[in-house]
Short mmCIF file of C-alpha atoms in Angstrom, two decimals:
data_model
loop_
_atom_site.label_atom_id
_atom_site.label_comp_id
_atom_site.label_asym_id
_atom_site.label_seq_id
_atom_site.Cartn_x
_atom_site.Cartn_y
_atom_site.Cartn_z
CA LYS A 1 -1.20 -5.62 -18.10
CA MET A 2 -1.75 -5.61 -21.53
CA ALA A 3 -4.61 -8.24 -22.37
CA ALA A 4 -3.18 -8.33 -25.42
CA ASP A 5 0.17 -10.20 -24.32
CA ILE A 6 -2.62 -12.88 -23.57
CA PHE A 7 -4.01 -13.43 -27.14
CA PRO A 8 -0.53 -11.18 -28.47
CA ARG A 9 -0.85 -9.47 -31.73
CA LYS A 10 0.38 -11.14 -35.42
CA LYS A 11 1.89 -8.97 -37.74
CA PRO A 12 0.11 -8.67 -41.05
CA ALA A 13 1.92 -10.24 -43.68
CA ASN A 14 2.87 -7.62 -46.50
CA THR A 15 1.74 -4.33 -44.35
CA ASN A 16 2.95 -0.95 -44.72
CA THR A 17 4.07 -0.65 -41.35
CA THR A 18 3.95 2.99 -42.01
CA ALA A 19 0.44 3.47 -42.07
CA VAL A 20 -0.64 1.23 -39.45
CA GLN A 21 1.27 3.32 -37.61
CA GLN A 22 -0.08 6.65 -38.32
CA TYR A 23 -2.76 4.71 -38.63
CA HIS A 24 -2.98 4.22 -34.49
CA GLN A 25 -1.51 7.81 -34.10
CA GLN A 26 -4.19 9.17 -35.72
CA ASN A 27 -7.50 7.42 -33.54
CA LEU A 28 -5.22 8.91 -30.51
CA ASN A 29 -6.54 11.74 -30.98
CA ASN A 30 -9.66 12.72 -31.27
CA ASN A 31 -12.26 13.18 -33.59
CA ASN A 32 -9.21 12.35 -37.04
CA THR A 33 -11.11 10.15 -39.08
CA ILE A 34 -8.84 8.06 -41.31
CA PRO A 35 -9.28 8.56 -45.08
CA ALA A 36 -7.32 6.06 -46.85
CA PRO A 37 -9.37 3.70 -48.89
CA ASN A 38 -9.03 0.01 -47.73
CA TRP A 39 -8.11 1.05 -44.59
CA GLN A 40 -9.64 -3.09 -42.94
CA GLY A 41 -6.98 -4.52 -45.34
CA LEU A 42 -4.68 -3.47 -43.42
CA TYR A 43 -5.56 -5.73 -40.47
CA PRO A 44 -6.10 -8.95 -40.38
CA THR A 45 -8.29 -9.65 -37.27
CA ILE A 46 -11.70 -7.75 -36.39
CA ARG A 47 -10.18 -7.76 -32.70
CA GLU A 48 -7.36 -4.89 -34.31
CA ARG A 49 -9.91 -3.57 -37.26
CA ASN A 50 -12.48 -2.24 -33.59
CA ALA A 51 -9.53 -0.82 -32.13
CA VAL A 52 -8.90 1.10 -35.55
CA MET A 53 -12.49 2.77 -34.39
CA PHE A 54 -10.43 3.25 -30.79
CA ASN A 55 -11.49 7.43 -29.99
CA ASN A 56 -12.13 7.72 -33.93
CA ASP A 57 -14.85 10.08 -35.40
CA LEU A 58 -14.82 7.48 -38.02
CA MET A 59 -18.55 5.66 -37.99
CA ALA A 60 -18.88 7.54 -34.37
CA ASP A 61 -23.14 7.24 -34.02
CA VAL A 62 -22.35 9.16 -30.38
CA HIS A 63 -20.45 11.55 -28.71
CA PHE A 64 -19.34 11.80 -25.12
CA VAL A 65 -19.08 15.02 -22.92
CA VAL A 66 -16.93 14.18 -20.16
CA GLY A 67 -15.82 15.86 -17.42
CA PRO A 68 -16.67 18.68 -14.97
CA PRO A 69 -17.38 21.74 -16.61
CA GLY A 70 -14.76 23.06 -17.40
CA GLY A 71 -12.59 20.54 -17.73
CA THR A 72 -14.78 18.10 -20.68
CA GLN A 73 -13.74 15.82 -23.52
CA ARG A 74 -15.75 15.46 -26.66
CA LEU A 75 -14.99 11.83 -26.93
CA PRO A 76 -16.69 9.84 -29.63
CA GLY A 77 -18.49 6.35 -29.51
CA HIS A 78 -19.82 3.23 -31.85
CA LYS A 79 -22.96 2.08 -30.21
CA TYR A 80 -23.14 -1.48 -30.96
CA VAL A 81 -19.14 -2.25 -29.91
CA LEU A 82 -19.69 -0.32 -26.74
CA ALA A 83 -23.22 -2.62 -25.89
CA VAL A 84 -21.21 -5.52 -25.82
CA GLY A 85 -18.42 -3.79 -23.96
CA SER A 86 -21.78 -3.18 -21.13
CA SER A 87 -24.42 -3.91 -19.68
CA VAL A 88 -25.09 -0.36 -18.70
CA PHE A 89 -24.27 0.84 -21.77
CA HIS A 90 -26.65 -2.01 -23.75
CA ALA A 91 -29.49 -0.65 -21.71
CA MET A 92 -28.07 3.14 -22.01
CA PHE A 93 -28.82 2.47 -26.21
CA TYR A 94 -31.04 -0.10 -27.02
CA GLY A 95 -32.94 -1.19 -24.06
CA GLU A 96 -36.47 -0.99 -23.04
CA LEU A 97 -35.17 3.19 -21.39
CA ALA A 98 -33.42 3.99 -23.78
CA GLU A 99 -33.51 7.37 -24.93
CA ASP A 100 -31.82 8.05 -29.02
CA LYS A 101 -29.72 10.54 -28.18
CA ASP A 102 -26.27 11.45 -30.04
CA GLU A 103 -24.05 13.12 -27.21
CA ILE A 104 -24.61 12.19 -23.95
CA ARG A 105 -23.26 14.62 -20.70
CA ILE A 106 -20.96 12.60 -18.01
CA PRO A 107 -19.47 14.97 -15.14
CA ASP A 108 -18.65 12.50 -12.26
CA VAL A 109 -15.69 10.61 -14.97
CA GLU A 110 -12.48 12.37 -14.97
CA PRO A 111 -11.91 11.93 -19.17
CA ALA A 112 -8.84 10.06 -18.69
CA ALA A 113 -10.72 6.99 -17.24
CA PHE A 114 -13.67 6.75 -19.45
CA LEU A 115 -10.95 7.02 -22.04
CA ALA A 116 -8.90 4.08 -20.56
CA MET A 117 -12.31 2.10 -20.22
CA LEU A 118 -12.84 2.44 -23.54
CA LYS A 119 -10.26 1.71 -24.67
CA TYR A 120 -10.60 -1.18 -22.75
CA ILE A 121 -13.77 -1.91 -24.67
CA TYR A 122 -12.31 -1.66 -28.14
CA CYS A 123 -9.16 -2.17 -27.96
CA ASP A 124 -9.03 -4.99 -25.26
CA GLU A 125 -6.40 -3.59 -24.10
CA ILE A 126 -5.59 -2.03 -19.56
CA ASP A 127 -3.33 1.33 -19.63
CA LEU A 128 -3.22 1.56 -15.92
CA ALA A 129 -1.85 4.87 -14.54
CA ALA A 130 -1.44 6.17 -10.67
CA ASP A 131 -2.36 9.07 -10.77
CA THR A 132 -5.99 7.60 -12.35
CA VAL A 133 -6.30 4.35 -11.38
CA LEU A 134 -8.33 5.24 -8.93
CA ALA A 135 -10.80 7.71 -11.13
CA THR A 136 -10.55 4.30 -13.71
CA LEU A 137 -12.60 1.92 -11.11
CA TYR A 138 -15.04 4.42 -10.80
CA ALA A 139 -16.10 4.79 -15.01
CA ALA A 140 -15.45 0.15 -14.38
CA LYS A 141 -17.57 0.11 -12.13
CA LYS A 142 -20.53 2.77 -12.48
CA TYR A 143 -20.23 1.14 -16.27
CA ILE A 144 -20.30 -2.62 -15.74
CA VAL A 145 -16.79 -3.54 -17.32
CA PRO A 146 -16.21 -6.23 -13.77
CA HIS A 147 -12.20 -6.99 -15.77
CA LEU A 148 -11.45 -3.74 -15.77
CA ALA A 149 -11.98 -3.64 -12.95
CA ARG A 150 -10.67 -6.52 -11.36
CA ALA A 151 -7.06 -5.08 -12.75
CA CYS A 152 -7.53 -1.14 -10.58
CA VAL A 153 -7.71 -3.57 -7.85
CA ASN A 154 -4.75 -5.75 -9.18
CA PHE A 155 -2.47 -2.65 -9.99
CA LEU A 156 -3.99 -0.91 -6.00
CA GLU A 157 -2.73 -4.34 -3.89
CA THR A 158 0.58 -4.05 -5.59
CA SER A 159 0.91 -0.54 -5.80
CA LEU A 160 -0.15 -0.17 -1.89
CA SER A 161 1.75 1.28 0.85
CA ALA A 162 1.88 3.02 4.18
CA LYS A 163 2.09 6.70 2.17
CA ASN A 164 -1.13 6.15 0.05
CA ALA A 165 -3.28 2.98 2.97
CA CYS A 166 -5.06 4.98 4.25
CA VAL A 167 -6.64 7.09 0.63
CA LEU A 168 -6.81 3.24 -0.74
CA LEU A 169 -9.06 2.32 2.44
CA SER A 170 -11.43 5.15 2.24
CA GLN A 171 -11.92 4.30 -1.85
CA SER A 172 -12.28 0.81 -1.19
CA CYS A 173 -14.77 0.83 1.38
CA LEU A 174 -16.23 3.46 -1.36
CA PHE A 175 -16.11 0.86 -4.22
CA GLU A 176 -16.77 -2.40 -2.42
CA GLU A 177 -13.89 -3.79 -2.62
CA PRO A 178 -13.41 -6.23 0.52
CA ASP A 179 -10.18 -7.93 -0.36
CA LEU A 180 -8.91 -4.28 -0.84
CA THR A 181 -10.04 -2.93 2.16
CA GLN A 182 -8.19 -6.31 3.91
CA ARG A 183 -5.09 -5.25 2.38
CA CYS A 184 -4.63 -1.70 3.63
CA TRP A 185 -5.72 -2.94 6.49
CA GLU A 186 -3.37 -5.02 7.07
CA VAL A 187 -0.32 -2.35 5.50
CA ILE A 188 -2.17 0.04 7.83
CA ASP A 189 -1.60 -1.89 10.64
CA ALA A 190 1.45 -3.38 10.41
CA GLN A 191 2.96 0.44 9.95
CA ALA A 192 0.45 2.73 11.48
CA GLU A 193 3.52 5.58 12.16
CA LEU A 194 4.76 6.21 9.03
CA ALA A 195 1.21 5.45 7.76
CA LEU A 196 -0.92 7.58 10.72
CA LYS A 197 1.93 10.60 9.49
CA SER A 198 1.73 10.92 5.90
CA GLU A 199 0.16 13.11 4.18
CA GLY A 200 -2.86 10.90 2.46
CA PHE A 201 -4.31 10.17 6.36
CA CYS A 202 -5.23 14.12 5.70
CA ASP A 203 -7.22 13.83 3.04
CA ILE A 204 -9.75 10.34 4.32
CA ASP A 205 -13.23 11.31 5.52
CA PHE A 206 -14.82 11.43 8.74
CA GLN A 207 -15.99 8.46 8.88
CA THR A 208 -12.74 6.48 7.40
CA LEU A 209 -10.96 9.01 10.45
CA GLU A 210 -13.56 6.78 13.17
CA SER A 211 -12.80 3.63 12.09
CA ILE A 212 -8.53 3.95 11.94
CA LEU A 213 -8.74 5.59 14.70
CA GLN A 214 -10.56 2.76 17.10
CA ARG A 215 -8.92 0.16 15.64
CA GLU A 216 -7.40 -2.55 18.09
CA THR A 217 -4.99 -3.57 15.96
CA LEU A 218 -2.96 -0.38 15.44
CA ASN A 219 0.84 -0.77 16.22
CA ALA A 220 1.41 2.41 17.65
CA LYS A 221 2.73 4.92 19.77
CA GLU A 222 -0.70 6.47 20.84
CA ILE A 223 1.23 9.67 20.68
CA VAL A 224 1.94 8.96 17.17
CA VAL A 225 -1.88 8.79 17.28
CA PHE A 226 -2.55 12.00 18.41
CA GLU A 227 -0.79 13.78 16.68
CA ALA A 228 -2.21 12.84 13.78
CA ALA A 229 -5.30 13.66 14.49
CA LEU A 230 -4.62 17.22 15.20
CA ASN A 231 -3.12 16.81 11.57
CA TRP A 232 -6.26 16.04 10.03
CA ALA A 233 -8.73 18.60 11.33
CA GLU A 234 -5.98 21.57 10.64
CA VAL A 235 -6.37 20.43 7.44
CA GLU A 236 -10.18 19.74 7.80
CA CYS A 237 -11.17 23.02 8.66
CA GLN A 238 -9.62 24.62 5.37
CA ARG A 239 -11.80 22.24 4.12
CA GLN A 240 -14.45 22.92 5.85
CA ASP A 241 -13.13 27.00 5.40
CA LEU A 242 -12.90 26.85 9.07
CA PRO A 243 -10.51 29.29 10.42
CA VAL A 244 -7.44 26.56 11.69
CA SER A 245 -7.22 27.48 15.73
CA ILE A 246 -7.94 25.07 18.10
CA GLU A 247 -11.23 25.38 19.61
CA ASN A 248 -12.38 24.13 15.61
CA LYS A 249 -9.65 21.42 15.35
CA ARG A 250 -11.39 20.06 17.83
CA LYS A 251 -15.17 21.23 16.53
CA VAL A 252 -14.23 18.68 13.68
CA LEU A 253 -12.97 16.42 15.86
CA GLY A 254 -15.88 15.64 17.37
CA LYS A 255 -16.67 12.64 19.25
CA ALA A 256 -13.31 11.09 17.13
CA LEU A 257 -11.15 12.37 19.62
CA TYR A 258 -12.93 10.25 22.52
CA LEU A 259 -11.23 7.38 20.68
CA ILE A 260 -7.29 8.36 21.27
CA ARG A 261 -6.68 6.29 23.93
CA ILE A 262 -4.58 8.91 25.98
CA PRO A 263 -4.75 8.03 29.16
CA THR A 264 -2.15 4.88 28.08
CA MET A 265 -0.42 6.70 26.93
CA ALA A 266 3.57 7.37 28.43
CA LEU A 267 3.21 9.86 31.05
CA ASP A 268 5.69 11.86 29.37
CA ASP A 269 4.04 12.50 26.54
CA PHE A 270 0.82 12.75 27.62
CA ALA A 271 2.03 15.92 30.13
CA ASN A 272 4.63 17.25 27.47
CA GLY A 273 2.62 16.66 24.44
CA ALA A 274 -1.03 15.82 25.01
CA ALA A 275 -2.54 18.17 27.81
CA GLN A 276 -0.07 21.22 26.41
CA SER A 277 -1.98 21.00 22.60
CA GLY A 278 -5.25 23.09 24.25
CA VAL A 279 -7.33 20.80 22.61
CA LEU A 280 -8.30 18.62 26.03
CA THR A 281 -10.76 20.95 27.63
CA LEU A 282 -8.71 21.89 32.04
CA ASN A 283 -10.99 19.28 33.93
CA GLU A 284 -9.65 16.24 30.95
CA THR A 285 -5.96 16.88 31.26
CA ASN A 286 -6.78 17.30 34.93
CA ASP A 287 -8.87 13.60 35.57
CA ILE A 288 -6.51 12.48 32.75
CA PHE A 289 -3.09 13.67 35.63
CA LEU A 290 -5.37 11.85 37.51
CA TRP A 291 -5.87 8.62 35.82
CA TYR A 292 -1.91 8.07 36.57
CA THR A 293 -1.17 8.73 39.84
CA ALA A 294 -4.70 8.60 42.03
CA ALA A 295 -5.19 5.41 43.55
CA LYS A 296 -9.37 6.15 42.80
CA LYS A 297 -9.96 6.79 39.26
CA PRO A 298 -11.54 9.02 37.77
CA GLU A 299 -14.31 8.07 35.23
CA LEU A 300 -13.01 9.55 31.62
CA GLU A 301 -14.49 9.34 28.15
CA PHE A 302 -11.63 9.05 26.30
CA VAL A 303 -10.92 4.94 25.64
CA SER A 304 -8.47 4.27 28.56
CA ASN A 305 -7.36 -0.03 27.44
CA ALA A 306 -4.04 -0.03 25.70
CA ARG A 307 -4.09 -1.19 22.08
CA LYS A 308 -3.40 -4.66 21.38
CA GLY A 309 -1.36 -4.28 18.43
CA LEU A 310 0.16 -6.83 16.37
CA VAL A 311 2.17 -9.76 17.37
CA PRO A 312 5.24 -9.86 15.87
CA GLN A 313 6.28 -13.66 14.51
CA ARG A 314 10.25 -15.12 14.41
CA CYS A 315 11.04 -17.27 11.67
CA HIS A 316 14.05 -19.12 13.26
CA ARG A 317 16.57 -20.90 10.51
CA PHE A 318 18.77 -22.84 12.93
CA GLN A 319 17.85 -26.22 14.49
CA SER A 320 20.87 -25.47 16.66
CA CYS A 321 23.35 -23.36 18.11
CA ALA A 322 27.11 -23.89 19.14
CA TYR A 323 30.03 -21.14 21.05
CA ARG A 324 33.74 -21.69 19.64
CA SER A 325 36.94 -20.70 21.94
CA ASN A 326 37.70 -18.87 18.19
CA GLN A 327 34.93 -17.59 16.43
CA TRP A 328 32.18 -16.30 15.91
CA ARG A 329 33.99 -13.36 15.99
CA TYR A 330 33.36 -9.36 15.23
CA ARG A 331 35.92 -6.93 13.70
CA GLY A 332 33.09 -4.59 11.32
CA ARG A 333 32.42 -7.44 9.49
CA CYS A 334 28.96 -8.03 7.59
CA ASP A 335 26.44 -10.87 8.32
CA SER A 336 24.59 -11.35 5.64
CA ILE A 337 21.41 -13.65 4.56
CA GLN A 338 19.50 -13.26 2.03
CA PHE A 339 15.82 -14.38 1.87
CA ALA A 340 12.18 -14.13 0.22
CA VAL A 341 8.99 -15.05 1.55
CA ASP A 342 5.75 -16.81 -0.48
CA LYS A 343 3.04 -13.73 1.01
CA ARG A 344 4.04 -9.79 2.45
CA VAL A 345 4.62 -9.56 5.83
CA PHE A 346 6.83 -6.77 7.28
CA ILE A 347 10.25 -7.20 9.17
CA ALA A 348 10.05 -5.05 12.15
CA GLY A 349 13.80 -6.49 13.34
CA PHE A 350 16.07 -9.63 13.51
CA GLY A 351 17.04 -11.94 16.83
CA LEU A 352 20.86 -11.45 16.63
CA TYR A 353 22.76 -13.79 19.16
CA GLY A 354 24.67 -12.80 21.56
CA SER A 355 27.77 -13.02 24.03
CA SER A 356 28.63 -16.58 24.37
CA CYS A 357 31.71 -15.64 27.21
CA GLY A 358 29.47 -13.81 29.86
CA SER A 359 27.16 -10.83 29.34
CA ALA A 360 27.71 -8.18 27.37
CA GLU A 361 26.65 -5.37 25.68
CA TYR A 362 27.52 -5.23 21.19
CA SER A 363 26.32 -1.89 18.97
CA ALA A 364 24.17 -3.35 16.07
CA LYS A 365 23.80 -1.37 12.73
CA ILE A 366 21.02 -3.82 10.96
CA GLU A 367 20.51 -3.15 7.31
CA LEU A 368 17.19 -4.92 4.07
CA LYS A 369 18.10 -3.68 0.88
CA ARG A 370 16.31 -4.99 -2.22
CA GLN A 371 18.72 -5.38 -5.20
CA GLY A 372 21.21 -3.31 -4.22
CA VAL A 373 18.55 -0.21 -1.99
CA ILE A 374 18.04 0.58 0.92
CA LEU A 375 14.62 0.13 2.66
CA GLY A 376 15.36 0.07 6.18
CA GLN A 377 18.46 0.80 8.53
CA ASN A 378 19.37 1.31 12.50
CA LEU A 379 21.89 1.47 14.85
CA SER A 380 21.26 0.87 17.47
CA LYS A 381 22.59 -1.08 21.04
CA TYR A 382 21.86 -4.65 22.98
CA PHE A 383 22.21 -5.63 26.48
CA SER A 384 23.23 -10.04 26.28
CA ASP A 385 22.96 -11.88 29.19
CA GLY A 386 25.24 -14.96 28.32
CA SER A 387 22.28 -17.09 27.03
CA SER A 388 21.63 -19.04 24.31
CA ASN A 389 18.93 -16.91 23.22
CA THR A 390 18.20 -14.52 20.46
CA PHE A 391 17.89 -10.59 21.04
CA PRO A 392 16.01 -7.75 18.91
CA VAL A 393 16.59 -5.80 17.35
CA TRP A 394 14.07 -3.34 15.82
CA PHE A 395 14.10 -1.04 12.64
CA GLU A 396 12.30 1.97 13.54
CA TYR A 397 9.36 1.28 11.03
CA PRO A 398 8.43 -2.66 9.85
CA VAL A 399 10.33 -2.62 6.76
CA GLN A 400 7.43 -3.68 3.82
CA ILE A 401 8.50 -6.98 2.01
CA GLU A 402 6.72 -8.24 -1.06
CA PRO A 403 6.26 -12.25 -1.86
CA ASP A 404 8.50 -14.34 -4.62
CA THR A 405 11.37 -11.48 -4.13
CA PHE A 406 14.75 -12.15 -2.74
CA TYR A 407 15.88 -9.74 0.20
CA THR A 408 19.21 -8.80 2.13
CA ALA A 409 19.28 -9.08 5.41
CA SER A 410 21.99 -7.83 6.87
CA VAL A 411 24.21 -6.81 10.52
CA ILE A 412 27.81 -5.09 11.64
CA LEU A 413 27.87 -5.63 15.08
CA ASP A 414 30.35 -3.67 17.07
CA GLY A 415 31.45 -6.59 20.62
CA ASN A 416 34.78 -7.74 21.73
CA GLU A 417 32.86 -10.85 23.24
CA LEU A 418 33.08 -13.96 21.21
CA SER A 419 29.08 -15.06 20.66
CA TYR A 420 26.70 -17.44 19.66
CA PHE A 421 26.00 -18.84 16.35
CA GLY A 422 23.63 -21.07 14.46
CA GLN A 423 23.71 -24.43 13.01
CA GLU A 424 21.90 -27.04 10.98
CA GLY A 425 20.89 -23.88 8.50
CA MET A 426 17.44 -24.74 6.58
CA THR A 427 17.37 -23.57 2.93
CA GLU A 428 12.85 -22.86 3.63
CA VAL A 429 11.12 -22.80 6.25
CA GLN A 430 7.32 -22.70 7.37
CA CYS A 431 5.92 -19.56 9.55
CA GLY A 432 2.63 -19.51 10.62
CA LYS A 433 0.65 -19.40 7.12
CA VAL A 434 4.56 -17.65 5.83
CA THR A 435 7.50 -19.84 3.49
CA VAL A 436 10.51 -18.23 4.33
CA GLN A 437 13.88 -19.51 1.45
CA PHE A 438 16.93 -18.50 2.03
CA GLN A 439 19.84 -18.41 0.79
CA CYS A 440 23.88 -17.74 0.97
CA SER A 441 24.24 -13.51 0.79
CA SER A 442 27.89 -12.28 -1.65
CA ASP A 443 27.49 -9.20 1.06
CA SER A 444 28.86 -12.02 3.63
CA THR A 445 32.15 -11.52 4.79
CA ASN A 446 32.06 -12.12 7.82
CA GLY A 447 30.33 -16.16 8.05
CA THR A 448 27.79 -16.31 7.92
CA GLY A 449 25.61 -18.24 5.62
CA VAL A 450 22.29 -21.06 4.56
CA GLN A 451 23.96 -23.64 7.15
CA GLY A 452 24.95 -20.57 10.02
CA GLY A 453 26.48 -17.76 11.30
CA GLN A 454 24.32 -14.73 12.79
CA ILE A 455 21.22 -13.61 11.75
CA PRO A 456 18.84 -16.58 13.42
CA GLU A 457 15.44 -15.50 12.91
CA LEU A 458 13.38 -12.54 10.96
CA ILE A 459 11.09 -10.55 13.22
CA PHE A 460 8.01 -9.89 11.08
CA TYR A 461 3.75 -9.13 10.65
CA ALA A 462 1.99 -10.46 8.12
#
């Protein structure tokens, strides 16, 4: 969002619009001056006149050579404007140790990020892009421009997903942004398997790798953790210019290997995966097999306690349930409901009613959509015991749900037996610290709505 949206720019009367647009275009191109006389008269506010000076050689009294060798860009600046916008620039140009240099080299900041910072200082506009926001955050931190830094963090939090959570975790620790760090952990914990399988996981540093591997609340199978660590090790070998071999993978993992809770794997996962990976020594493999089978278990260097993972919460939207001799019946039609939350959550699955006529099996196709776009779906079966309990049906991976937006939860059930159905539905339910609102869905063709029907529960992590 642009800061100018808060203070809308007024159009000056009798302004030559073409000339204004031309000058704006000129100051986006480096080293272009404004030749026309009385250009100041085109802009009614000091803010707009300052904006003309952005990336403009006119009256520039300092230049920056920004970027690493081979990728530098020479950018003009105006000491007074820069000093007003940053205490670092003020000290650089007007402090006790100020140096009178016409050209300043800044090799550790990307040109695009430096320009984004200058645009904020000159124009009071925040212009962020996904591919440069981290570099812009670095620049804002280096030159102590706190409002721009906060905007960068907000941008990162908004765009946070399982694909980039591990990389952003690493960066948030580097930039000392605890709120962003916490948000990253929430995503990594809830969508651990997606995060571990992402390309970004292989780009993290060793310290971040260790912190993830020792995470108690990581919601993933241990074989997935093991495979992710090997993928990271392969890329790390390439970063260190080492041949990609089993020996070197183990070498770069070091003590982090023992943070993987191999003894807690399912026996099949261990026998067909970790035991045959070649990363473990013969003694380690034998000891772990004994750990599974022997009454007297050997001592292991590996952590042998299973991770606690996350405890799913259940939002139940009905106050009672019932059954009748002619409903709830399924003929391939859709039961659907819309919902919205006030905090980011991760939907893991739905709780569904089962048979009201004794034990029965159902086939369930569950789906989660936002504005018609499918975010998650799964086809599975569940067995109901004839009680009025709800029975969980899970997505393959938890689905990230953003606040204050309605999503559509749907299920198509296939089963011969009639089922229980909910009654006295609530439009709003408080579930822990999360408030969930419900409304009817136009996708529902089998009778489910706010007041009654199927999908009595949303199962989620928060």
